[in-house]
């Protein structure tokens, strides 16, 4: 399957712990996006990369959140000192530069106890 | 800022009924407009798109027309099937932006 993949699919953690998610985009896509989706809502933009450069960050992305895409391929999203309000589905998407369509992965569901 | 407002759900219809899910948007310039669908247990998939005024996007029997004068992009299907049961998201991408802005989603359930 050559779609966007995300790992893990589910993560349960205790408040205050750090968590890291991984996203592998479609191989020829140079743009990679992170979104967050809470129950009953649409996805909200967090940040995006073009190759290895992080070009935009939402105000939703507090300083406890950090994202990297070191070699312009896979990306990681780390949340430090998790809070219950961080519980959500974290979605990754990728696209060709300036293409309209973004292809979404299955998401990582985070539950913070 | 840019935003999308869509019809609240849930929407429950009988098989073969006509479907309309309303969507309006606020944006500067000329955004691209999308409908995404999320089937149970699956990721978001692009259903259809339109990139300029009066364009009609269509796929799998669904249609939506980009109406700049009413800032709308309503989703329609003439005869729904049980397999259309899903959550539908209206979305836009601003003309100078990369991120997609989504509406809150409309859950559609089709009864056999």
mmCIF file of C-alpha atoms in Angstrom:
data_model
loop_
_atom_site.group_PDB
_atom_site.id
_atom_site.type_symbol
_atom_site.label_atom_id
_atom_site.label_comp_id
_atom_site.label_asym_id
_atom_site.label_seq_id
_atom_site.Cartn_x
_atom_site.Cartn_y
_atom_site.Cartn_z
ATOM 1 C CA UNK A 1 0.000 0.000 0.000
ATOM 2 C CA UNK A 2 1.556 3.346 -0.989
ATOM 3 C CA UNK A 3 -0.775 5.618 0.972
ATOM 4 C CA UNK A 4 0.036 7.742 4.009
ATOM 5 C CA UNK A 5 0.809 5.635 7.063
ATOM 6 C CA UNK A 6 0.795 6.613 10.719
ATOM 7 C CA UNK A 7 2.093 4.871 13.808
ATOM 8 C CA UNK A 8 0.955 4.018 16.319
ATOM 9 C CA UNK A 9 -2.748 3.859 15.515
ATOM 10 C CA UNK A 10 -3.684 4.181 19.164
ATOM 11 C CA UNK A 11 -1.819 5.572 22.146
ATOM 12 C CA UNK A 12 -2.976 5.674 25.752
ATOM 13 C CA UNK A 13 -0.825 7.639 28.135
ATOM 14 C CA UNK A 14 -0.963 9.201 31.551
ATOM 15 C CA UNK A 15 -1.095 12.928 32.036
ATOM 16 C CA UNK A 16 2.383 14.424 32.143
ATOM 17 C CA UNK A 17 4.026 11.808 29.932
ATOM 18 C CA UNK A 18 5.626 12.555 26.566
ATOM 19 C CA UNK A 19 4.375 10.899 23.387
ATOM 20 C CA UNK A 20 5.697 10.768 19.830
ATOM 21 C CA UNK A 21 3.809 9.925 16.657
ATOM 22 C CA UNK A 22 5.236 9.075 13.272
ATOM 23 C CA UNK A 23 3.904 9.801 9.786
ATOM 24 C CA UNK A 24 5.194 8.325 6.532
ATOM 25 C CA UNK A 25 3.852 10.294 3.553
ATOM 26 C CA UNK A 26 3.374 9.135 -0.021
ATOM 27 C CA UNK A 27 6.927 8.851 -1.256
ATOM 28 C CA UNK A 28 6.947 11.490 -3.988
ATOM 29 C CA UNK A 29 5.020 14.079 -1.945
ATOM 30 C CA UNK A 30 7.134 16.970 -0.703
ATOM 31 C CA UNK A 31 4.474 18.537 1.519
ATOM 32 C CA UNK A 32 3.413 17.016 4.809
ATOM 33 C CA UNK A 33 0.687 18.318 7.105
ATOM 34 C CA UNK A 34 -0.448 17.605 10.662
ATOM 35 C CA UNK A 35 -4.043 18.131 11.781
ATOM 36 C CA UNK A 36 -5.902 17.413 15.010
ATOM 37 C CA UNK A 37 -9.498 16.192 15.140
ATOM 38 C CA UNK A 38 -11.568 16.105 18.310
ATOM 39 C CA UNK A 39 -14.822 14.191 18.643
ATOM 40 C CA UNK A 40 -17.629 15.653 16.576
ATOM 41 C CA UNK A 41 -15.416 18.265 14.925
ATOM 42 C CA UNK A 42 -13.583 18.640 11.675
ATOM 43 C CA UNK A 43 -9.805 18.426 11.495
ATOM 44 C CA UNK A 44 -7.893 21.544 12.561
ATOM 45 C CA UNK A 45 -4.570 22.472 11.004
ATOM 46 C CA UNK A 46 -1.477 22.258 13.227
ATOM 47 C CA UNK A 47 1.568 22.630 10.991
ATOM 48 C CA UNK A 48 3.065 21.764 7.630
ATOM 49 C CA UNK A 49 6.410 21.057 6.016
ATOM 50 C CA UNK A 50 7.723 21.517 2.551
ATOM 51 C CA UNK A 51 10.570 19.035 2.318
ATOM 52 C CA UNK A 52 12.390 19.453 5.648
ATOM 53 C CA UNK A 53 11.349 23.067 6.239
ATOM 54 C CA UNK A 54 8.493 23.779 8.635
ATOM 55 C CA UNK A 55 6.691 26.622 6.869
ATOM 56 C CA UNK A 56 3.619 27.286 9.000
ATOM 57 C CA UNK A 57 2.498 26.606 12.549
ATOM 58 C CA UNK A 58 -0.981 27.139 13.952
ATOM 59 C CA UNK A 59 -1.562 28.966 17.205
ATOM 60 C CA UNK A 60 -3.017 25.631 18.361
ATOM 61 C CA UNK A 61 0.524 24.289 18.419
ATOM 62 C CA UNK A 62 1.627 25.242 21.911
ATOM 63 C CA UNK A 63 5.268 25.053 22.970
ATOM 64 C CA UNK A 64 4.608 21.534 24.323
ATOM 65 C CA UNK A 65 4.216 20.395 20.708
ATOM 66 C CA UNK A 66 7.097 19.942 18.317
ATOM 67 C CA UNK A 67 7.195 18.499 14.839
ATOM 68 C CA UNK A 68 10.156 17.523 12.719
ATOM 69 C CA UNK A 69 10.809 16.226 9.247
ATOM 70 C CA UNK A 70 14.575 15.858 9.315
ATOM 71 C CA UNK A 71 15.233 14.362 5.884
ATOM 72 C CA UNK A 72 12.162 15.575 4.101
ATOM 73 C CA UNK A 73 10.548 12.151 4.223
ATOM 74 C CA UNK A 74 8.827 10.894 7.400
ATOM 75 C CA UNK A 75 7.757 13.266 10.151
ATOM 76 C CA UNK A 76 7.355 13.009 13.909
ATOM 77 C CA UNK A 77 5.017 14.942 16.180
ATOM 78 C CA UNK A 78 5.970 15.024 19.842
ATOM 79 C CA UNK A 79 3.770 16.208 22.672
ATOM 80 C CA UNK A 80 5.525 16.875 25.955
ATOM 81 C CA UNK A 81 3.833 16.846 29.372
ATOM 82 C CA UNK A 82 0.537 15.644 27.924
ATOM 83 C CA UNK A 83 -2.731 17.043 29.247
ATOM 84 C CA UNK A 84 -6.219 15.557 29.083
ATOM 85 C CA UNK A 85 -7.133 18.246 26.570
ATOM 86 C CA UNK A 86 -4.597 16.747 24.157
ATOM 87 C CA UNK A 87 -6.828 13.684 23.711
ATOM 88 C CA UNK A 88 -7.756 13.671 20.027
ATOM 89 C CA UNK A 89 -7.118 12.019 16.686
ATOM 90 C CA UNK A 90 -3.889 13.291 15.125
ATOM 91 C CA UNK A 91 -4.010 13.173 11.341
ATOM 92 C CA UNK A 92 -1.178 13.396 8.884
ATOM 93 C CA UNK A 93 -1.618 14.288 5.224
ATOM 94 C CA UNK A 94 0.706 14.716 2.279
ATOM 95 C CA UNK A 95 0.558 16.361 -1.105
ATOM 96 C CA UNK A 96 2.591 17.444 -4.070
ATOM 97 C CA UNK A 97 3.657 21.080 -3.887
ATOM 98 C CA UNK A 98 0.751 23.388 -4.680
ATOM 99 C CA UNK A 99 -1.576 20.490 -5.446
ATOM 100 C CA UNK A 100 -5.117 20.896 -4.189
ATOM 101 C CA UNK A 101 -5.581 17.364 -2.973
ATOM 102 C CA UNK A 102 -4.123 16.279 0.338
ATOM 103 C CA UNK A 103 -4.049 12.556 1.053
ATOM 104 C CA UNK A 104 -4.789 11.628 4.641
ATOM 105 C CA UNK A 105 -3.476 8.831 6.788
ATOM 106 C CA UNK A 106 -5.658 6.781 9.153
ATOM 107 C CA UNK A 107 -4.654 8.862 12.162
ATOM 108 C CA UNK A 108 -3.267 8.214 15.627
ATOM 109 C CA UNK A 109 -5.858 8.292 18.389
ATOM 110 C CA UNK A 110 -4.376 9.690 21.601
ATOM 111 C CA UNK A 111 -6.075 9.176 24.949
ATOM 112 C CA UNK A 112 -4.601 10.990 27.937
ATOM 113 C CA UNK A 113 -5.776 9.604 31.277
ATOM 114 C CA UNK B 1 -10.300 34.538 8.833
ATOM 115 C CA UNK B 2 -11.477 31.849 6.443
ATOM 116 C CA UNK B 3 -14.192 29.513 7.705
ATOM 117 C CA UNK B 4 -16.671 26.839 6.639
ATOM 118 C CA UNK B 5 -20.171 26.314 7.997
ATOM 119 C CA UNK B 6 -22.053 23.160 7.173
ATOM 120 C CA UNK B 7 -25.384 21.633 7.994
ATOM 121 C CA UNK B 8 -25.479 19.997 11.382
ATOM 122 C CA UNK B 9 -26.302 16.359 11.606
ATOM 123 C CA UNK B 10 -27.045 13.677 12.062
ATOM 124 C CA UNK B 11 -29.015 13.244 8.869
ATOM 125 C CA UNK B 12 -31.002 10.028 8.467
ATOM 126 C CA UNK B 13 -32.543 9.102 5.129
ATOM 127 C CA UNK B 14 -34.089 6.059 3.525
ATOM 128 C CA UNK B 15 -32.302 4.319 0.679
ATOM 129 C CA UNK B 16 -32.909 5.973 -2.717
ATOM 130 C CA UNK B 17 -33.832 9.300 -1.129
ATOM 131 C CA UNK B 18 -32.446 12.611 -2.412
ATOM 132 C CA UNK B 19 -29.613 14.082 -0.373
ATOM 133 C CA UNK B 20 -28.574 17.674 0.180
ATOM 134 C CA UNK B 21 -25.965 18.742 2.721
ATOM 135 C CA UNK B 22 -25.594 22.505 2.875
ATOM 136 C CA UNK B 23 -22.224 24.221 3.061
ATOM 137 C CA UNK B 24 -21.322 27.904 3.034
ATOM 138 C CA UNK B 25 -17.926 29.497 3.342
ATOM 139 C CA UNK B 26 -16.179 32.739 4.190
ATOM 140 C CA UNK B 27 -12.908 33.434 2.437
ATOM 141 C CA UNK B 28 -10.990 36.182 0.728
ATOM 142 C CA UNK B 29 -10.002 35.722 -2.867
ATOM 143 C CA UNK B 30 -10.815 32.537 -4.714
ATOM 144 C CA UNK B 31 -10.496 29.447 -2.544
ATOM 145 C CA UNK B 32 -10.625 25.867 -3.736
ATOM 146 C CA UNK B 33 -13.566 23.953 -2.275
ATOM 147 C CA UNK B 34 -13.759 20.304 -1.283
ATOM 148 C CA UNK B 35 -15.983 17.621 0.121
ATOM 149 C CA UNK B 36 -14.175 14.940 2.114
ATOM 150 C CA UNK B 37 -15.798 11.747 3.376
ATOM 151 C CA UNK B 38 -14.896 9.597 6.367
ATOM 152 C CA UNK B 39 -16.366 6.091 6.260
ATOM 153 C CA UNK B 40 -16.593 4.159 9.543
ATOM 154 C CA UNK B 41 -13.148 3.007 10.619
ATOM 155 C CA UNK B 42 -11.399 4.644 7.672
ATOM 156 C CA UNK B 43 -9.376 7.782 7.038
ATOM 157 C CA UNK B 44 -10.513 10.957 5.315
ATOM 158 C CA UNK B 45 -10.897 10.664 1.555
ATOM 159 C CA UNK B 46 -11.422 13.381 -0.985
ATOM 160 C CA UNK B 47 -14.885 12.963 -2.501
ATOM 161 C CA UNK B 48 -14.918 15.875 -4.940
ATOM 162 C CA UNK B 49 -13.512 19.336 -5.495
ATOM 163 C CA UNK B 50 -14.024 22.552 -7.431
ATOM 164 C CA UNK B 51 -11.373 25.182 -7.954
ATOM 165 C CA UNK B 52 -13.215 28.121 -9.496
ATOM 166 C CA UNK B 53 -16.628 29.731 -9.594
ATOM 167 C CA UNK B 54 -19.363 27.752 -11.386
ATOM 168 C CA UNK B 55 -17.223 24.603 -11.484
ATOM 169 C CA UNK B 56 -19.104 21.422 -10.650
ATOM 170 C CA UNK B 57 -17.274 18.667 -8.845
ATOM 171 C CA UNK B 58 -18.670 15.151 -9.103
ATOM 172 C CA UNK B 59 -17.796 11.635 -8.001
ATOM 173 C CA UNK B 60 -19.692 8.436 -7.121
ATOM 174 C CA UNK B 61 -23.022 10.100 -7.974
ATOM 175 C CA UNK B 62 -22.357 13.061 -5.664
ATOM 176 C CA UNK B 63 -22.212 16.606 -7.052
ATOM 177 C CA UNK B 64 -21.464 20.080 -5.726
ATOM 178 C CA UNK B 65 -21.326 23.415 -7.576
ATOM 179 C CA UNK B 66 -19.036 26.301 -6.573
ATOM 180 C CA UNK B 67 -21.387 29.275 -6.180
ATOM 181 C CA UNK B 68 -19.408 32.432 -5.542
ATOM 182 C CA UNK B 69 -22.452 34.695 -5.463
ATOM 183 C CA UNK B 70 -23.933 32.755 -2.527
ATOM 184 C CA UNK B 71 -20.558 31.510 -1.164
ATOM 185 C CA UNK B 72 -21.962 27.984 -1.134
ATOM 186 C CA UNK B 73 -20.877 24.475 -2.122
ATOM 187 C CA UNK B 74 -23.848 22.231 -1.306
ATOM 188 C CA UNK B 75 -23.435 18.475 -1.682
ATOM 189 C CA UNK B 76 -26.182 16.573 -3.511
ATOM 190 C CA UNK B 77 -26.937 13.029 -4.566
ATOM 191 C CA UNK B 78 -30.037 11.901 -6.367
ATOM 192 C CA UNK B 79 -30.409 8.436 -4.828
ATOM 193 C CA UNK B 80 -28.447 7.491 -1.720
ATOM 194 C CA UNK B 81 -27.385 3.970 -0.803
ATOM 195 C CA UNK B 82 -26.695 2.332 2.544
ATOM 196 C CA UNK B 83 -23.003 2.365 1.628
ATOM 197 C CA UNK B 84 -23.077 6.194 1.620
ATOM 198 C CA UNK B 85 -23.403 6.194 5.404
ATOM 199 C CA UNK B 86 -20.420 8.223 6.601
ATOM 200 C CA UNK B 87 -19.367 11.614 7.931
ATOM 201 C CA UNK B 88 -19.068 14.309 5.259
ATOM 202 C CA UNK B 89 -16.825 17.363 5.642
ATOM 203 C CA UNK B 90 -16.983 20.521 3.577
ATOM 204 C CA UNK B 91 -13.618 22.245 3.343
ATOM 205 C CA UNK B 92 -11.699 25.021 1.655
ATOM 206 C CA UNK B 93 -8.122 25.914 0.804
ATOM 207 C CA UNK B 94 -7.453 29.601 0.528
ATOM 208 C CA UNK B 95 -6.007 30.935 -2.695
ATOM 209 C CA UNK B 96 -2.673 31.766 -1.050
ATOM 210 C CA UNK B 97 -2.671 29.079 1.633
ATOM 211 C CA UNK B 98 -1.599 25.486 1.953
ATOM 212 C CA UNK B 99 -3.714 24.356 4.896
ATOM 213 C CA UNK B 100 -7.263 23.074 4.507
ATOM 214 C CA UNK B 101 -10.012 24.490 6.699
ATOM 215 C CA UNK B 102 -12.771 22.018 7.498
ATOM 216 C CA UNK B 103 -16.357 22.354 8.588
ATOM 217 C CA UNK B 104 -17.540 20.421 11.613
ATOM 218 C CA UNK B 105 -18.859 17.483 9.610
ATOM 219 C CA UNK B 106 -22.302 16.011 8.943
ATOM 220 C CA UNK B 107 -23.025 12.419 9.891
ATOM 221 C CA UNK B 108 -25.226 10.696 7.321
ATOM 222 C CA UNK B 109 -27.050 7.438 8.038
ATOM 223 C CA UNK B 110 -29.002 5.629 5.333
ATOM 224 C CA UNK B 111 -31.739 3.143 6.302
ATOM 225 C CA UNK B 112 -32.295 0.111 4.038
#
